[in-house]
Backbone as XML, in Angstrom:
<?xml version="1.0"?>
<chain id="A" units="angstrom">
  <residue number="1" name="ALA">
    <atom name="N" x="104.267" y="102.301" z="82.782"/>
    <atom name="CA" x="103.691" y="101.035" z="84.376"/>
    <atom name="C" x="102.364" y="100.507" z="83.821"/>
  </residue>
  <residue number="2" name="GLU">
    <atom name="N" x="102.499" y="99.325" z="84.449"/>
    <atom name="CA" x="101.630" y="98.706" z="83.563"/>
    <atom name="C" x="100.421" y="98.006" z="84.477"/>
  </residue>
  <residue number="3" name="MET">
    <atom name="N" x="99.223" y="98.115" z="84.535"/>
    <atom name="CA" x="98.122" y="97.754" z="85.424"/>
    <atom name="C" x="96.905" y="96.457" z="85.184"/>
  </residue>
  <residue number="4" name="LYS">
    <atom name="N" x="97.279" y="95.883" z="86.242"/>
    <atom name="CA" x="96.468" y="94.712" z="86.068"/>
    <atom name="C" x="94.937" y="94.805" z="87.383"/>
  </residue>
  <residue number="5" name="TYR">
    <atom name="N" x="94.180" y="94.855" z="86.997"/>
    <atom name="CA" x="92.709" y="94.618" z="87.900"/>
    <atom name="C" x="92.550" y="93.109" z="87.725"/>
  </residue>
  <residue number="6" name="SER">
    <atom name="N" x="91.704" y="93.728" z="89.130"/>
    <atom name="CA" x="91.189" y="92.096" z="90.170"/>
    <atom name="C" x="88.841" y="92.522" z="90.475"/>
  </residue>
  <residue number="7" name="ALA">
    <atom name="N" x="88.265" y="92.388" z="89.492"/>
    <atom name="CA" x="87.374" y="91.413" z="89.467"/>
    <atom name="C" x="86.243" y="90.887" z="90.697"/>
  </residue>
  <residue number="8" name="GLU">
    <atom name="N" x="85.630" y="91.635" z="91.473"/>
    <atom name="CA" x="85.207" y="90.584" z="92.920"/>
    <atom name="C" x="84.822" y="88.892" z="92.242"/>
  </residue>
  <residue number="9" name="ASN">
    <atom name="N" x="84.739" y="89.073" z="90.770"/>
    <atom name="CA" x="84.470" y="87.636" z="89.680"/>
    <atom name="C" x="85.164" y="86.962" z="89.697"/>
  </residue>
  <residue number="10" name="GLY">
    <atom name="N" x="86.945" y="87.072" z="90.362"/>
    <atom name="CA" x="88.137" y="86.692" z="89.542"/>
    <atom name="C" x="88.345" y="87.263" z="87.498"/>
  </residue>
  <residue number="11" name="ASP">
    <atom name="N" x="88.074" y="88.183" z="86.766"/>
    <atom name="CA" x="87.632" y="88.113" z="86.074"/>
    <atom name="C" x="88.750" y="89.415" z="85.743"/>
  </residue>
  <residue number="12" name="ASP">
    <atom name="N" x="90.625" y="89.354" z="85.356"/>
    <atom name="CA" x="91.350" y="90.064" z="84.906"/>
    <atom name="C" x="91.648" y="90.653" z="83.777"/>
  </residue>
  <residue number="13" name="SER">
    <atom name="N" x="90.885" y="90.900" z="83.192"/>
    <atom name="CA" x="90.573" y="91.087" z="82.269"/>
    <atom name="C" x="90.604" y="92.765" z="82.047"/>
  </residue>
  <residue number="14" name="GLY">
    <atom name="N" x="90.427" y="93.630" z="81.288"/>
    <atom name="CA" x="91.162" y="94.949" z="80.789"/>
    <atom name="C" x="90.014" y="95.975" z="81.808"/>
  </residue>
  <residue number="15" name="TYR">
    <atom name="N" x="90.393" y="96.758" z="82.610"/>
    <atom name="CA" x="88.610" y="97.459" z="83.046"/>
    <atom name="C" x="87.924" y="97.941" z="82.388"/>
  </residue>
  <residue number="16" name="ASP">
    <atom name="N" x="88.308" y="98.692" z="81.151"/>
    <atom name="CA" x="86.940" y="98.490" z="80.279"/>
    <atom name="C" x="85.664" y="97.833" z="79.578"/>
  </residue>
  <residue number="17" name="GLU">
    <atom name="N" x="86.128" y="96.522" z="79.920"/>
    <atom name="CA" x="85.179" y="94.987" z="79.308"/>
    <atom name="C" x="85.067" y="94.611" z="80.649"/>
  </residue>
  <residue number="18" name="VAL">
    <atom name="N" x="85.147" y="95.378" z="81.639"/>
    <atom name="CA" x="84.312" y="94.388" z="82.150"/>
    <atom name="C" x="83.687" y="96.366" z="83.227"/>
  </residue>
  <residue number="19" name="ASN">
    <atom name="N" x="82.610" y="95.798" z="84.495"/>
    <atom name="CA" x="81.674" y="96.541" z="85.410"/>
    <atom name="C" x="83.124" y="97.423" z="86.469"/>
  </residue>
  <residue number="20" name="HIS">
    <atom name="N" x="83.142" y="98.440" z="86.248"/>
    <atom name="CA" x="84.140" y="99.401" z="86.963"/>
    <atom name="C" x="83.719" y="99.604" z="88.371"/>
  </residue>
  <residue number="21" name="ARG">
    <atom name="N" x="82.617" y="99.011" z="88.800"/>
    <atom name="CA" x="82.467" y="99.052" z="90.052"/>
    <atom name="C" x="82.871" y="97.559" z="90.748"/>
  </residue>
  <residue number="22" name="SER">
    <atom name="N" x="83.072" y="96.555" z="89.575"/>
    <atom name="CA" x="82.772" y="95.596" z="90.587"/>
    <atom name="C" x="84.660" y="94.792" z="90.304"/>
  </residue>
  <residue number="23" name="VAL">
    <atom name="N" x="85.585" y="95.942" z="90.224"/>
    <atom name="CA" x="87.018" y="96.392" z="89.824"/>
    <atom name="C" x="86.905" y="96.479" z="91.350"/>
  </residue>
  <residue number="24" name="LYS">
    <atom name="N" x="87.738" y="95.229" z="92.128"/>
    <atom name="CA" x="88.344" y="95.758" z="93.823"/>
    <atom name="C" x="89.076" y="96.011" z="94.413"/>
  </residue>
  <residue number="25" name="SER">
    <atom name="N" x="90.636" y="95.655" z="93.376"/>
    <atom name="CA" x="91.831" y="96.359" z="93.200"/>
    <atom name="C" x="92.842" y="96.215" z="91.823"/>
  </residue>
  <residue number="26" name="ILE">
    <atom name="N" x="93.686" y="97.201" z="92.333"/>
    <atom name="CA" x="94.344" y="97.136" z="90.767"/>
    <atom name="C" x="95.811" y="96.875" z="91.327"/>
  </residue>
  <residue number="27" name="CYS">
    <atom name="N" x="96.364" y="96.418" z="90.348"/>
    <atom name="CA" x="98.262" y="95.876" z="90.516"/>
    <atom name="C" x="98.770" y="97.176" z="89.811"/>
  </residue>
  <residue number="28" name="VAL">
    <atom name="N" x="100.103" y="98.265" z="90.557"/>
    <atom name="CA" x="100.395" y="98.052" z="89.339"/>
    <atom name="C" x="101.917" y="98.166" z="89.225"/>
  </residue>
  <residue number="29" name="GLN">
    <atom name="N" x="102.639" y="98.140" z="88.423"/>
    <atom name="CA" x="104.085" y="97.173" z="88.275"/>
    <atom name="C" x="104.648" y="98.369" z="87.278"/>
  </residue>
  <residue number="30" name="ASP">
    <atom name="N" x="106.073" y="97.680" z="87.214"/>
    <atom name="CA" x="107.189" y="98.283" z="86.350"/>
    <atom name="C" x="106.799" y="99.871" z="86.870"/>
  </residue>
  <residue number="31" name="ALA">
    <atom name="N" x="105.953" y="100.898" z="87.486"/>
    <atom name="CA" x="106.448" y="101.942" z="87.144"/>
    <atom name="C" x="107.406" y="103.071" z="87.226"/>
  </residue>
  <residue number="32" name="GLY">
    <atom name="N" x="108.019" y="104.532" z="86.407"/>
    <atom name="CA" x="109.257" y="104.176" z="86.717"/>
    <atom name="C" x="109.542" y="104.773" z="88.227"/>
  </residue>
  <residue number="33" name="VAL">
    <atom name="N" x="108.857" y="104.734" z="89.188"/>
    <atom name="CA" x="108.776" y="105.349" z="90.568"/>
    <atom name="C" x="108.701" y="103.797" z="91.205"/>
  </residue>
  <residue number="34" name="ASP">
    <atom name="N" x="109.707" y="103.758" z="92.128"/>
    <atom name="CA" x="109.547" y="102.053" z="92.938"/>
    <atom name="C" x="108.419" y="102.365" z="93.869"/>
  </residue>
  <residue number="35" name="ALA">
    <atom name="N" x="108.383" y="103.176" z="94.173"/>
    <atom name="CA" x="107.089" y="103.176" z="95.571"/>
    <atom name="C" x="105.604" y="102.973" z="94.906"/>
  </residue>
  <residue number="36" name="VAL">
    <atom name="N" x="105.432" y="103.436" z="93.832"/>
    <atom name="CA" x="104.170" y="103.261" z="92.515"/>
    <atom name="C" x="104.261" y="101.962" z="92.973"/>
  </residue>
  <residue number="37" name="ASN">
    <atom name="N" x="104.175" y="101.073" z="92.539"/>
    <atom name="CA" x="104.189" y="99.649" z="92.827"/>
    <atom name="C" x="103.441" y="99.480" z="93.680"/>
  </residue>
  <residue number="38" name="GLY">
    <atom name="N" x="102.390" y="98.327" z="93.474"/>
    <atom name="CA" x="101.610" y="97.549" z="93.924"/>
    <atom name="C" x="100.519" y="97.508" z="94.411"/>
  </residue>
  <residue number="39" name="GLU">
    <atom name="N" x="100.031" y="96.430" z="95.470"/>
    <atom name="CA" x="98.902" y="96.495" z="94.964"/>
    <atom name="C" x="97.469" y="97.966" z="95.770"/>
  </residue>
  <residue number="40" name="TYR">
    <atom name="N" x="97.006" y="98.286" z="95.075"/>
    <atom name="CA" x="95.793" y="99.292" z="95.246"/>
    <atom name="C" x="94.206" y="99.101" z="95.921"/>
  </residue>
  <residue number="41" name="PHE">
    <atom name="N" x="93.730" y="99.031" z="96.179"/>
    <atom name="CA" x="92.421" y="98.731" z="96.690"/>
    <atom name="C" x="91.149" y="99.394" z="97.308"/>
  </residue>
  <residue number="42" name="CYS">
    <atom name="N" x="90.181" y="98.992" z="96.348"/>
    <atom name="CA" x="88.918" y="100.273" z="96.141"/>
    <atom name="C" x="88.244" y="100.272" z="97.862"/>
  </residue>
  <residue number="43" name="PHE">
    <atom name="N" x="87.892" y="102.180" z="97.482"/>
    <atom name="CA" x="87.767" y="102.489" z="99.203"/>
    <atom name="C" x="87.522" y="103.595" z="98.942"/>
  </residue>
  <residue number="44" name="GLY">
    <atom name="N" x="86.073" y="103.386" z="97.617"/>
    <atom name="CA" x="85.258" y="104.110" z="97.985"/>
    <atom name="C" x="84.848" y="104.862" z="96.217"/>
  </residue>
  <residue number="45" name="SER">
    <atom name="N" x="84.484" y="105.876" z="95.727"/>
    <atom name="CA" x="83.796" y="106.383" z="94.421"/>
    <atom name="C" x="84.476" y="107.692" z="94.858"/>
  </residue>
  <residue number="46" name="ILE">
    <atom name="N" x="85.179" y="108.410" z="93.037"/>
    <atom name="CA" x="84.308" y="109.729" z="92.962"/>
    <atom name="C" x="83.718" y="110.060" z="91.561"/>
  </residue>
  <residue number="47" name="ASP">
    <atom name="N" x="82.247" y="110.499" z="92.096"/>
    <atom name="CA" x="81.747" y="111.307" z="90.796"/>
    <atom name="C" x="81.149" y="109.883" z="89.991"/>
  </residue>
  <residue number="48" name="GLY">
    <atom name="N" x="80.957" y="108.685" z="91.424"/>
    <atom name="CA" x="80.351" y="107.554" z="90.292"/>
    <atom name="C" x="81.525" y="106.004" z="89.707"/>
  </residue>
  <residue number="49" name="VAL">
    <atom name="N" x="83.089" y="105.957" z="90.521"/>
    <atom name="CA" x="83.744" y="105.781" z="89.230"/>
    <atom name="C" x="84.662" y="105.777" z="90.579"/>
  </residue>
  <residue number="50" name="ASN">
    <atom name="N" x="85.195" y="104.412" z="90.768"/>
    <atom name="CA" x="86.254" y="103.485" z="91.482"/>
    <atom name="C" x="86.513" y="104.331" z="92.381"/>
  </residue>
  <residue number="51" name="ARG">
    <atom name="N" x="87.286" y="104.254" z="93.407"/>
    <atom name="CA" x="89.290" y="105.155" z="93.710"/>
    <atom name="C" x="89.519" y="104.259" z="94.210"/>
  </residue>
  <residue number="52" name="TYR">
    <atom name="N" x="91.502" y="103.677" z="94.680"/>
    <atom name="CA" x="91.950" y="103.058" z="95.080"/>
    <atom name="C" x="93.183" y="103.616" z="95.671"/>
  </residue>
  <residue number="53" name="ARG">
    <atom name="N" x="93.734" y="102.781" z="97.034"/>
    <atom name="CA" x="94.456" y="103.582" z="97.682"/>
    <atom name="C" x="95.389" y="102.002" z="97.935"/>
  </residue>
  <residue number="54" name="LYS">
    <atom name="N" x="96.770" y="102.554" z="98.248"/>
    <atom name="CA" x="97.661" y="101.823" z="98.788"/>
    <atom name="C" x="98.267" y="102.351" z="99.624"/>
  </residue>
  <residue number="55" name="ILE">
    <atom name="N" x="98.914" y="101.621" z="100.910"/>
    <atom name="CA" x="99.569" y="102.248" z="102.086"/>
    <atom name="C" x="101.016" y="102.137" z="102.047"/>
  </residue>
  <residue number="56" name="GLY">
    <atom name="N" x="101.743" y="103.351" z="102.010"/>
    <atom name="CA" x="103.393" y="103.377" z="101.381"/>
    <atom name="C" x="103.949" y="103.928" z="102.215"/>
  </residue>
  <residue number="57" name="VAL">
    <atom name="N" x="105.189" y="103.986" z="101.744"/>
    <atom name="CA" x="106.069" y="105.386" z="101.644"/>
    <atom name="C" x="107.033" y="105.958" z="100.976"/>
  </residue>
  <residue number="58" name="TRP">
    <atom name="N" x="106.796" y="107.015" z="101.813"/>
    <atom name="CA" x="106.991" y="108.921" z="100.616"/>
    <atom name="C" x="108.259" y="109.174" z="101.454"/>
  </residue>
  <residue number="59" name="ASN">
    <atom name="N" x="109.295" y="109.630" z="100.535"/>
    <atom name="CA" x="110.762" y="110.326" z="101.661"/>
    <atom name="C" x="110.541" y="109.722" z="102.749"/>
  </residue>
  <residue number="60" name="GLU">
    <atom name="N" x="111.077" y="108.640" z="103.161"/>
    <atom name="CA" x="110.950" y="107.930" z="104.444"/>
    <atom name="C" x="109.744" y="107.903" z="105.892"/>
  </residue>
  <residue number="61" name="GLN">
    <atom name="N" x="108.208" y="108.415" z="104.372"/>
    <atom name="CA" x="107.408" y="108.229" z="105.818"/>
    <atom name="C" x="106.204" y="107.896" z="105.733"/>
  </residue>
  <residue number="62" name="ASP">
    <atom name="N" x="105.333" y="107.903" z="106.048"/>
    <atom name="CA" x="103.970" y="106.777" z="105.676"/>
    <atom name="C" x="103.385" y="107.756" z="105.004"/>
  </residue>
  <residue number="63" name="ALA">
    <atom name="N" x="103.148" y="107.057" z="103.550"/>
    <atom name="CA" x="102.075" y="107.945" z="102.894"/>
    <atom name="C" x="100.776" y="107.387" z="102.150"/>
  </residue>
  <residue number="64" name="LYS">
    <atom name="N" x="99.751" y="107.891" z="102.022"/>
    <atom name="CA" x="98.574" y="107.225" z="100.935"/>
    <atom name="C" x="98.976" y="107.434" z="99.822"/>
  </residue>
  <residue number="65" name="PHE">
    <atom name="N" x="98.761" y="106.380" z="98.433"/>
    <atom name="CA" x="98.811" y="106.552" z="97.242"/>
    <atom name="C" x="97.712" y="105.638" z="96.703"/>
  </residue>
  <residue number="66" name="ASP">
    <atom name="N" x="96.970" y="107.071" z="96.091"/>
    <atom name="CA" x="95.553" y="107.017" z="95.254"/>
    <atom name="C" x="95.757" y="106.697" z="94.684"/>
  </residue>
  <residue number="67" name="LEU">
    <atom name="N" x="95.171" y="106.482" z="93.691"/>
    <atom name="CA" x="94.757" y="106.419" z="92.441"/>
    <atom name="C" x="93.261" y="105.990" z="91.786"/>
  </residue>
  <residue number="68" name="PHE">
    <atom name="N" x="92.233" y="107.224" z="91.130"/>
    <atom name="CA" x="91.390" y="107.318" z="90.755"/>
    <atom name="C" x="91.055" y="108.181" z="89.717"/>
  </residue>
  <residue number="69" name="CYS">
    <atom name="N" x="90.051" y="108.222" z="89.526"/>
    <atom name="CA" x="90.056" y="109.351" z="88.204"/>
    <atom name="C" x="88.805" y="110.658" z="88.531"/>
  </residue>
  <residue number="70" name="CYS">
    <atom name="N" x="89.587" y="111.604" z="87.885"/>
    <atom name="CA" x="89.400" y="113.072" z="88.251"/>
    <atom name="C" x="88.161" y="113.176" z="87.915"/>
  </residue>
  <residue number="71" name="PRO">
    <atom name="N" x="86.890" y="113.819" z="88.263"/>
    <atom name="CA" x="85.579" y="114.565" z="87.723"/>
    <atom name="C" x="85.513" y="114.983" z="86.171"/>
  </residue>
  <residue number="72" name="LYS">
    <atom name="N" x="84.872" y="114.614" z="85.590"/>
    <atom name="CA" x="84.727" y="115.401" z="84.446"/>
    <atom name="C" x="85.677" y="116.624" z="84.437"/>
  </residue>
  <residue number="73" name="MET">
    <atom name="N" x="87.101" y="116.765" z="83.085"/>
    <atom name="CA" x="87.024" y="118.062" z="83.515"/>
    <atom name="C" x="86.324" y="118.989" z="82.468"/>
  </residue>
  <residue number="74" name="PHE">
    <atom name="N" x="87.317" y="120.007" z="82.499"/>
    <atom name="CA" x="85.768" y="121.711" z="82.155"/>
    <atom name="C" x="85.594" y="121.056" z="79.470"/>
  </residue>
  <residue number="75" name="ASP">
    <atom name="N" x="86.665" y="119.837" z="79.290"/>
    <atom name="CA" x="85.937" y="118.796" z="78.161"/>
    <atom name="C" x="85.343" y="118.035" z="78.272"/>
  </residue>
  <residue number="76" name="GLU">
    <atom name="N" x="84.844" y="117.687" z="79.214"/>
    <atom name="CA" x="84.285" y="116.458" z="79.005"/>
    <atom name="C" x="84.883" y="115.693" z="79.522"/>
  </residue>
  <residue number="77" name="THR">
    <atom name="N" x="86.192" y="115.403" z="79.670"/>
    <atom name="CA" x="86.940" y="114.329" z="79.375"/>
    <atom name="C" x="86.965" y="113.940" z="80.686"/>
  </residue>
  <residue number="78" name="ARG">
    <atom name="N" x="87.686" y="112.138" z="81.474"/>
    <atom name="CA" x="87.777" y="111.950" z="82.649"/>
    <atom name="C" x="89.529" y="112.061" z="82.166"/>
  </residue>
  <residue number="79" name="ARG">
    <atom name="N" x="90.238" y="112.159" z="83.651"/>
    <atom name="CA" x="91.817" y="111.329" z="83.143"/>
    <atom name="C" x="92.153" y="111.007" z="84.671"/>
  </residue>
  <residue number="80" name="TRP">
    <atom name="N" x="92.998" y="109.601" z="84.445"/>
    <atom name="CA" x="93.372" y="109.038" z="86.254"/>
    <atom name="C" x="94.814" y="110.037" z="85.925"/>
  </residue>
  <residue number="81" name="PHE">
    <atom name="N" x="95.247" y="109.735" z="87.675"/>
    <atom name="CA" x="95.679" y="110.416" z="87.919"/>
    <atom name="C" x="96.625" y="109.066" z="89.562"/>
  </residue>
  <residue number="82" name="ILE">
    <atom name="N" x="97.575" y="109.522" z="89.784"/>
    <atom name="CA" x="97.973" y="108.258" z="91.178"/>
    <atom name="C" x="99.150" y="109.281" z="91.368"/>
  </residue>
  <residue number="83" name="SER">
    <atom name="N" x="98.921" y="109.154" z="93.159"/>
    <atom name="CA" x="98.758" y="110.616" z="93.769"/>
    <atom name="C" x="99.162" y="110.658" z="95.355"/>
  </residue>
  <residue number="84" name="ILE">
    <atom name="N" x="100.272" y="111.502" z="96.007"/>
    <atom name="CA" x="99.527" y="111.385" z="97.905"/>
    <atom name="C" x="99.684" y="112.669" z="97.784"/>
  </residue>
  <residue number="85" name="ALA">
    <atom name="N" x="98.440" y="112.926" z="98.709"/>
    <atom name="CA" x="98.147" y="113.831" z="99.560"/>
    <atom name="C" x="99.193" y="113.347" z="100.909"/>
  </residue>
  <residue number="86" name="PRO">
    <atom name="N" x="100.169" y="114.248" z="101.408"/>
    <atom name="CA" x="100.464" y="113.750" z="102.714"/>
    <atom name="C" x="99.304" y="114.219" z="104.165"/>
  </residue>
  <residue number="87" name="HIS">
    <atom name="N" x="99.541" y="113.592" z="104.856"/>
    <atom name="CA" x="98.223" y="113.765" z="106.061"/>
    <atom name="C" x="97.589" y="113.132" z="105.697"/>
  </residue>
  <residue number="88" name="GLY">
    <atom name="N" x="96.944" y="112.918" z="104.522"/>
    <atom name="CA" x="95.295" y="112.136" z="104.767"/>
    <atom name="C" x="94.754" y="113.635" z="104.007"/>
  </residue>
  <residue number="89" name="GLU">
    <atom name="N" x="95.616" y="114.673" z="103.302"/>
    <atom name="CA" x="94.797" y="115.976" z="102.566"/>
    <atom name="C" x="94.294" y="115.162" z="101.387"/>
  </residue>
  <residue number="90" name="TRP">
    <atom name="N" x="93.209" y="115.540" z="101.002"/>
    <atom name="CA" x="92.849" y="115.572" z="99.328"/>
    <atom name="C" x="93.032" y="116.073" z="98.639"/>
  </residue>
  <residue number="91" name="GLN">
    <atom name="N" x="93.178" y="115.541" z="97.150"/>
    <atom name="CA" x="94.610" y="115.154" z="96.104"/>
    <atom name="C" x="94.154" y="117.522" z="95.863"/>
  </residue>
  <residue number="92" name="GLY">
    <atom name="N" x="95.187" y="118.292" z="95.592"/>
    <atom name="CA" x="94.792" y="119.524" z="94.895"/>
    <atom name="C" x="95.531" y="120.381" z="96.545"/>
  </residue>
  <residue number="93" name="THR">
    <atom name="N" x="95.469" y="120.157" z="96.896"/>
    <atom name="CA" x="96.162" y="120.622" z="97.673"/>
    <atom name="C" x="98.075" y="121.070" z="97.635"/>
  </residue>
  <residue number="94" name="SER">
    <atom name="N" x="98.795" y="122.316" z="98.474"/>
    <atom name="CA" x="99.486" y="122.518" z="98.335"/>
    <atom name="C" x="100.837" y="121.530" z="98.823"/>
  </residue>
  <residue number="95" name="GLU">
    <atom name="N" x="100.723" y="119.954" z="99.761"/>
    <atom name="CA" x="101.403" y="119.218" z="99.271"/>
    <atom name="C" x="101.116" y="118.542" z="98.437"/>
  </residue>
  <residue number="96" name="PHE">
    <atom name="N" x="100.227" y="118.114" z="97.896"/>
    <atom name="CA" x="99.608" y="117.188" z="96.537"/>
    <atom name="C" x="101.230" y="117.180" z="96.249"/>
  </residue>
  <residue number="97" name="VAL">
    <atom name="N" x="101.518" y="115.171" z="95.538"/>
    <atom name="CA" x="102.537" y="114.979" z="95.029"/>
    <atom name="C" x="101.782" y="114.399" z="93.309"/>
  </residue>
  <residue number="98" name="GLY">
    <atom name="N" x="102.493" y="114.409" z="92.798"/>
    <atom name="CA" x="101.508" y="113.786" z="91.260"/>
    <atom name="C" x="102.637" y="112.800" z="91.074"/>
  </residue>
  <residue number="99" name="PHE">
    <atom name="N" x="102.237" y="111.689" z="90.398"/>
    <atom name="CA" x="103.336" y="110.860" z="89.671"/>
    <atom name="C" x="102.765" y="110.566" z="87.912"/>
  </residue>
  <residue number="100" name="TYR">
    <atom name="N" x="101.624" y="110.035" z="88.367"/>
    <atom name="CA" x="100.959" y="109.783" z="86.505"/>
    <atom name="C" x="99.638" y="110.665" z="86.271"/>
  </residue>
  <residue number="101" name="GLU">
    <atom name="N" x="99.702" y="110.250" z="85.348"/>
    <atom name="CA" x="98.231" y="110.801" z="85.013"/>
    <atom name="C" x="97.898" y="110.522" z="83.209"/>
  </residue>
  <residue number="102" name="ALA">
    <atom name="N" x="96.676" y="109.759" z="82.674"/>
    <atom name="CA" x="96.390" y="109.503" z="81.343"/>
    <atom name="C" x="94.692" y="109.355" z="81.464"/>
  </residue>
</chain>
């Protein structure tokens, strides 16, 4: 999958090259799962890092696709995920559907 970023100042350079708080949307393209493709808009943060959401359809039902950076793991690294949690539940529930991890 390919991701493009859109900062408030119009900068579409890499995420690491801009202040992550200024990135208002991320566009996912060419993902192996078509439903994941599209523009994700900032809707808050987790542990100081913006999280992004797009509304779409999964298994013929409306779904909220989230692109987010998980808080620091046990080894002090952070990982990015694209996933859905049906019924608006938080990630990590038994109904959680994960697509990508980086």
